[in-house]
């Protein structure tokens, strides 16, 4: 478990995703003039590897007794039984396709055009107009326009990212959103005013209604996380930045002595409310990572395990969920997982191989990570940069990466890994902007 915590902790510091999330969501400034047009960098036929296309439709979060399905249902149960009432009835959406428009994933969520999250180094594009969603927030606007006022959306999301125990290019999120009407809105005037910078305006942030929404958001999420993970949990709120909410926060939970980020959230930006015909209302929204919660709840040490077809993994969760999967739409029951902890069925040894190369201007570490995952498959457990230097005379940069291999299912032979590494070296120069050393 400490291993997991360390990974989760280091995620916050070194992870491309979290790092890019920070850049992604913190670098917005309404006065910035766009400097990069990411549209010009998108390859005509997109940048999605076949191994990822094969993941579409697996819908692990809908697979009965899969740990992600169990987590999803526990959260849904909490919202249905504890946070719904006569006025609020949370609707669940679980089967939106992950292929979404750039408009839904970025534009309608107020991402500036030069936002790094739009870069093809971070996002998988089918073409200039369509992406694999990078977050479940991509569905917010459409669901609001359809007239829903409280809902949860679960789905697979995709990001070009680094490789370690808590990062996989495909993972799962659950989005939540709840709209509030206030009696003072008698005149039904929109709260959106294009001359106000809602990210910074203190009057807006201290507005009575905004404060009520903030309090409800924090109370609801704290009660949900305690209901799902445990009552004696310590929770703290950290200020954050997302283009589509203001004010924004991340929730961290104290777990084995370390603070872990589990979700992002905030008060929905008045421009989004306005654009969806709800300018006179307020709303809160959140997005939570399901793998993170499942890893903590069940002691699952490696994110690759969620995708395994090994029965030694799945048998451990069999029968946990006593509900009948064919009885959809029925009132949910809570799933008791009190004593279920994943028992590793193996501690197969790992081995590593280093690879060194000179990099060109077009090299990006995320492209390298993806190539390794593509070429060497899920036997790759972790890839780390172990050396990086620039020759002052030639101004050329050399990098050395250490690739750790480990199977979750069997022993690997030296010959097998040598062959995989040889294959990688053989193909990499013609695919990426680098020169092997
Ligand atoms: C978002 O994706 C926002 N859409 C969340 C949000 C929704 C904010 C609605 C405001 C309103 P972020 O990139 O931080 O934010 O991801 C949210 C959660 O997803 C994280 O807290 C984490 O639990 C999980 N997550 C993010 N990246 C990864 C990853 N690479 N691997 C596993 N889990 C991840
Ligand atoms: Mg985050």
Short mmCIF file of N, CA and C in Angstrom, two decimals, residues 23-121:
data_model
loop_
_atom_site.label_atom_id
_atom_site.label_comp_id
_atom_site.label_asym_id
_atom_site.label_seq_id
_atom_site.Cartn_x
_atom_site.Cartn_y
_atom_site.Cartn_z
N UNK A 23 -0.99 23.00 -15.40
CA UNK A 23 -0.79 23.99 -16.45
C UNK A 23 -2.13 24.18 -17.15
N UNK A 24 -2.73 23.00 -17.41
CA UNK A 24 -3.98 22.97 -18.13
C UNK A 24 -5.00 23.92 -17.52
N UNK A 25 -5.17 23.82 -16.24
CA UNK A 25 -6.26 24.55 -15.64
C UNK A 25 -5.81 25.80 -14.88
N UNK A 26 -4.52 26.01 -14.78
CA UNK A 26 -4.09 27.17 -13.99
C UNK A 26 -3.54 28.29 -14.84
N UNK A 27 -3.28 28.00 -16.13
CA UNK A 27 -2.56 29.00 -16.90
C UNK A 27 -3.50 29.97 -17.60
N UNK A 28 -4.79 29.81 -17.39
CA UNK A 28 -5.73 30.65 -18.11
C UNK A 28 -5.65 32.10 -17.68
N UNK A 29 -5.57 32.94 -18.65
CA UNK A 29 -5.67 34.36 -18.36
C UNK A 29 -6.50 34.97 -19.49
N UNK A 30 -7.53 35.70 -19.10
CA UNK A 30 -8.47 36.18 -20.12
C UNK A 30 -7.83 37.22 -21.03
N UNK A 31 -6.69 37.78 -20.61
CA UNK A 31 -6.09 38.83 -21.43
C UNK A 31 -5.02 38.29 -22.38
N UNK A 32 -4.71 36.98 -22.26
CA UNK A 32 -3.66 36.42 -23.10
C UNK A 32 -4.10 36.38 -24.56
N UNK A 33 -3.21 36.79 -25.46
CA UNK A 33 -3.52 36.60 -26.88
C UNK A 33 -3.01 35.24 -27.29
N UNK A 34 -3.81 34.46 -28.03
CA UNK A 34 -3.36 33.13 -28.40
C UNK A 34 -2.01 33.15 -29.11
N UNK A 35 -1.11 32.26 -28.66
CA UNK A 35 0.21 32.21 -29.29
C UNK A 35 0.37 30.96 -30.13
N UNK A 36 -0.31 29.89 -29.75
CA UNK A 36 -0.16 28.64 -30.49
C UNK A 36 -1.51 28.24 -31.04
N UNK A 37 -1.53 27.88 -32.31
CA UNK A 37 -2.77 27.35 -32.87
C UNK A 37 -2.61 25.83 -32.95
N UNK A 38 -3.16 25.13 -31.92
CA UNK A 38 -2.97 23.68 -31.85
C UNK A 38 -3.60 22.97 -33.03
N UNK A 39 -4.58 23.61 -33.64
CA UNK A 39 -5.24 23.02 -34.80
C UNK A 39 -4.26 22.66 -35.91
N UNK A 40 -3.24 23.50 -36.06
CA UNK A 40 -2.28 23.26 -37.15
C UNK A 40 -1.38 22.07 -36.84
N UNK A 41 -1.36 21.61 -35.58
CA UNK A 41 -0.45 20.51 -35.20
C UNK A 41 -1.14 19.15 -35.22
N UNK A 42 -2.45 19.14 -35.51
CA UNK A 42 -3.18 17.87 -35.45
C UNK A 42 -3.00 17.10 -36.76
N UNK A 43 -2.44 15.87 -36.69
CA UNK A 43 -2.26 15.10 -37.91
C UNK A 43 -3.61 14.84 -38.58
N UNK A 44 -3.60 14.83 -39.90
CA UNK A 44 -4.86 14.69 -40.65
C UNK A 44 -5.68 13.47 -40.21
N UNK A 45 -4.96 12.36 -40.00
CA UNK A 45 -5.68 11.15 -39.59
C UNK A 45 -5.64 10.92 -38.09
N UNK A 46 -5.42 11.98 -37.35
CA UNK A 46 -5.46 11.88 -35.90
C UNK A 46 -4.19 11.29 -35.32
N UNK A 47 -4.21 11.04 -34.01
CA UNK A 47 -3.01 10.55 -33.30
C UNK A 47 -3.38 9.46 -32.30
N UNK A 48 -4.41 8.65 -32.64
CA UNK A 48 -4.85 7.64 -31.66
C UNK A 48 -4.29 6.27 -32.03
N UNK A 49 -3.48 5.67 -31.14
CA UNK A 49 -2.94 4.34 -31.45
C UNK A 49 -4.04 3.27 -31.41
N UNK A 50 -3.79 2.19 -32.13
CA UNK A 50 -4.80 1.12 -32.24
C UNK A 50 -5.14 0.53 -30.87
N UNK A 51 -4.12 0.40 -30.02
CA UNK A 51 -4.37 -0.23 -28.71
C UNK A 51 -5.42 0.56 -27.92
N UNK A 52 -5.49 1.86 -28.14
CA UNK A 52 -6.49 2.66 -27.43
C UNK A 52 -7.86 2.53 -28.09
N UNK A 53 -7.85 2.52 -29.42
CA UNK A 53 -9.13 2.35 -30.12
C UNK A 53 -9.79 1.05 -29.67
N UNK A 54 -8.93 0.03 -29.40
CA UNK A 54 -9.46 -1.27 -28.95
C UNK A 54 -10.10 -1.19 -27.56
N UNK A 55 -9.77 -0.16 -26.80
CA UNK A 55 -10.34 -0.04 -25.45
C UNK A 55 -11.76 0.53 -25.48
N UNK A 56 -12.06 1.23 -26.58
CA UNK A 56 -13.38 1.87 -26.66
C UNK A 56 -14.45 0.78 -26.68
N UNK A 57 -15.45 0.95 -25.86
CA UNK A 57 -16.53 -0.04 -25.84
C UNK A 57 -16.35 -1.10 -24.78
N UNK A 58 -15.19 -1.14 -24.14
CA UNK A 58 -15.00 -2.15 -23.07
C UNK A 58 -15.90 -1.82 -21.88
N UNK A 59 -16.12 -0.52 -21.65
CA UNK A 59 -17.04 -0.07 -20.61
C UNK A 59 -16.86 -0.81 -19.27
N UNK A 60 -15.64 -0.78 -18.77
CA UNK A 60 -15.34 -1.47 -17.50
C UNK A 60 -16.27 -0.98 -16.38
N UNK A 61 -16.64 0.28 -16.43
CA UNK A 61 -17.48 0.84 -15.35
C UNK A 61 -18.90 0.27 -15.39
N UNK A 62 -19.25 -0.42 -16.48
CA UNK A 62 -20.58 -1.03 -16.55
C UNK A 62 -20.52 -2.55 -16.45
N UNK A 63 -19.33 -3.07 -16.17
CA UNK A 63 -19.17 -4.53 -16.13
C UNK A 63 -19.44 -5.02 -14.69
N UNK A 64 -20.48 -5.85 -14.55
CA UNK A 64 -20.93 -6.29 -13.22
C UNK A 64 -19.79 -6.89 -12.42
N UNK A 65 -19.62 -6.43 -11.18
CA UNK A 65 -18.59 -6.88 -10.24
C UNK A 65 -17.18 -6.41 -10.56
N UNK A 66 -17.00 -5.63 -11.62
CA UNK A 66 -15.68 -4.99 -11.83
C UNK A 66 -15.53 -3.93 -10.73
N UNK A 67 -14.32 -3.80 -10.15
CA UNK A 67 -14.17 -2.82 -9.05
C UNK A 67 -14.60 -1.40 -9.45
N UNK A 68 -14.42 -1.03 -10.72
CA UNK A 68 -14.85 0.32 -11.14
C UNK A 68 -16.37 0.42 -11.14
N UNK A 69 -17.04 -0.69 -11.46
CA UNK A 69 -18.50 -0.72 -11.43
C UNK A 69 -19.00 -0.64 -9.98
N UNK A 70 -18.28 -1.32 -9.10
CA UNK A 70 -18.68 -1.30 -7.68
C UNK A 70 -18.55 0.12 -7.13
N UNK A 71 -17.43 0.78 -7.42
CA UNK A 71 -17.23 2.17 -6.96
C UNK A 71 -18.30 3.08 -7.54
N UNK A 72 -18.56 2.92 -8.84
CA UNK A 72 -19.57 3.77 -9.49
C UNK A 72 -20.91 3.62 -8.79
N UNK A 73 -21.29 2.37 -8.53
CA UNK A 73 -22.61 2.14 -7.90
C UNK A 73 -22.67 2.67 -6.48
N UNK A 74 -21.54 2.57 -5.78
CA UNK A 74 -21.54 3.08 -4.40
C UNK A 74 -21.73 4.60 -4.40
N UNK A 75 -21.11 5.27 -5.36
CA UNK A 75 -21.28 6.74 -5.43
C UNK A 75 -22.73 7.06 -5.85
N UNK A 76 -23.21 6.33 -6.86
CA UNK A 76 -24.60 6.57 -7.31
C UNK A 76 -25.59 6.33 -6.17
N UNK A 77 -25.34 5.25 -5.42
CA UNK A 77 -26.23 4.93 -4.29
C UNK A 77 -26.27 6.11 -3.32
N UNK A 78 -25.08 6.66 -3.04
CA UNK A 78 -25.02 7.75 -2.08
C UNK A 78 -25.83 8.95 -2.58
N UNK A 79 -25.66 9.30 -3.86
CA UNK A 79 -26.40 10.45 -4.38
C UNK A 79 -27.89 10.17 -4.43
N UNK A 80 -28.26 8.93 -4.74
CA UNK A 80 -29.70 8.60 -4.82
C UNK A 80 -30.34 8.57 -3.44
N UNK A 81 -29.63 7.97 -2.48
CA UNK A 81 -30.30 7.73 -1.19
C UNK A 81 -30.07 8.86 -0.19
N UNK A 82 -28.92 9.53 -0.26
CA UNK A 82 -28.61 10.53 0.77
C UNK A 82 -28.71 11.97 0.26
N UNK A 83 -28.54 12.18 -1.05
CA UNK A 83 -28.46 13.56 -1.53
C UNK A 83 -29.60 13.92 -2.48
N UNK A 84 -30.52 13.01 -2.70
CA UNK A 84 -31.71 13.35 -3.48
C UNK A 84 -32.86 13.61 -2.51
N UNK A 85 -33.83 14.39 -2.95
CA UNK A 85 -35.03 14.62 -2.13
C UNK A 85 -36.19 14.98 -3.06
N UNK A 86 -37.25 15.59 -2.50
CA UNK A 86 -38.42 15.89 -3.34
C UNK A 86 -38.06 16.82 -4.50
N UNK A 87 -37.11 17.73 -4.24
CA UNK A 87 -36.76 18.71 -5.28
C UNK A 87 -35.63 18.25 -6.20
N UNK A 88 -34.76 17.39 -5.67
CA UNK A 88 -33.57 17.00 -6.43
C UNK A 88 -33.58 15.50 -6.67
N UNK A 89 -33.45 15.13 -7.93
CA UNK A 89 -33.43 13.71 -8.27
C UNK A 89 -32.28 13.48 -9.26
N UNK A 90 -31.18 12.94 -8.76
CA UNK A 90 -30.01 12.78 -9.62
C UNK A 90 -30.27 11.74 -10.71
N UNK A 91 -30.03 12.14 -11.96
CA UNK A 91 -30.15 11.22 -13.11
C UNK A 91 -28.76 10.65 -13.40
N UNK A 92 -28.71 9.38 -13.81
CA UNK A 92 -27.42 8.76 -14.10
C UNK A 92 -27.26 8.54 -15.60
N UNK A 93 -26.11 8.96 -16.13
CA UNK A 93 -25.77 8.71 -17.55
C UNK A 93 -24.47 7.92 -17.58
N UNK A 94 -24.53 6.72 -18.18
CA UNK A 94 -23.36 5.83 -18.15
C UNK A 94 -22.86 5.42 -19.52
N UNK A 95 -23.58 5.77 -20.56
CA UNK A 95 -23.19 5.18 -21.84
C UNK A 95 -23.02 6.19 -22.97
N UNK A 96 -22.51 7.37 -22.63
CA UNK A 96 -22.14 8.30 -23.69
C UNK A 96 -20.85 7.83 -24.34
N UNK A 97 -20.80 7.90 -25.66
CA UNK A 97 -19.60 7.47 -26.39
C UNK A 97 -18.44 8.43 -26.12
N UNK A 98 -17.21 7.87 -25.96
CA UNK A 98 -16.07 8.75 -25.65
C UNK A 98 -15.59 9.60 -26.83
N UNK A 99 -16.10 9.35 -28.03
CA UNK A 99 -15.73 10.20 -29.17
C UNK A 99 -16.60 11.45 -29.11
N UNK A 100 -16.01 12.59 -28.83
CA UNK A 100 -16.80 13.82 -28.67
C UNK A 100 -16.18 14.93 -29.53
N UNK A 101 -16.92 16.00 -29.70
CA UNK A 101 -16.39 17.10 -30.51
C UNK A 101 -15.44 17.96 -29.68
N UNK A 102 -14.55 18.64 -30.39
CA UNK A 102 -13.64 19.59 -29.75
C UNK A 102 -14.47 20.68 -29.07
N UNK A 103 -15.60 20.97 -29.69
CA UNK A 103 -16.52 21.97 -29.13
C UNK A 103 -16.97 21.54 -27.72
N UNK A 104 -17.40 20.27 -27.58
CA UNK A 104 -17.87 19.81 -26.27
C UNK A 104 -16.74 19.68 -25.25
N UNK A 105 -15.59 19.15 -25.72
CA UNK A 105 -14.52 18.86 -24.78
C UNK A 105 -13.78 20.11 -24.31
N UNK A 106 -13.71 21.12 -25.21
CA UNK A 106 -12.92 22.32 -24.89
C UNK A 106 -13.70 23.63 -25.05
N UNK A 107 -14.23 23.88 -26.28
CA UNK A 107 -14.78 25.23 -26.56
C UNK A 107 -15.89 25.60 -25.58
N UNK A 108 -16.88 24.71 -25.46
CA UNK A 108 -18.04 25.05 -24.62
C UNK A 108 -17.69 25.06 -23.13
N UNK A 109 -16.49 24.56 -22.81
CA UNK A 109 -16.04 24.61 -21.41
C UNK A 109 -15.07 25.78 -21.21
N UNK A 110 -15.05 26.67 -22.19
CA UNK A 110 -14.33 27.94 -22.10
C UNK A 110 -12.81 27.79 -22.06
N UNK A 111 -12.29 26.68 -22.62
CA UNK A 111 -10.84 26.55 -22.74
C UNK A 111 -10.35 27.55 -23.78
N UNK A 112 -9.39 28.41 -23.43
CA UNK A 112 -8.83 29.32 -24.43
C UNK A 112 -8.22 28.52 -25.58
N UNK A 113 -8.15 29.14 -26.75
CA UNK A 113 -7.67 28.44 -27.95
C UNK A 113 -6.22 27.95 -27.81
N UNK A 114 -5.41 28.69 -27.04
CA UNK A 114 -4.00 28.29 -26.93
C UNK A 114 -3.74 27.50 -25.65
N UNK A 115 -4.79 26.93 -25.08
CA UNK A 115 -4.65 26.17 -23.84
C UNK A 115 -3.88 24.88 -24.12
N UNK A 116 -2.89 24.58 -23.28
CA UNK A 116 -2.01 23.43 -23.54
C UNK A 116 -2.77 22.10 -23.54
N UNK A 117 -3.92 22.07 -22.85
CA UNK A 117 -4.73 20.85 -22.85
C UNK A 117 -5.19 20.46 -24.25
N UNK A 118 -5.23 21.44 -25.16
CA UNK A 118 -5.66 21.15 -26.53
C UNK A 118 -4.54 20.57 -27.38
N UNK A 119 -3.32 20.57 -26.85
CA UNK A 119 -2.18 20.10 -27.64
C UNK A 119 -2.33 18.62 -27.98
N UNK A 120 -2.00 18.22 -29.22
CA UNK A 120 -2.03 16.79 -29.56
C UNK A 120 -0.99 15.99 -28.77
N UNK A 121 -0.12 16.66 -28.03
CA UNK A 121 0.77 15.91 -27.14
C UNK A 121 0.05 15.48 -25.86
#
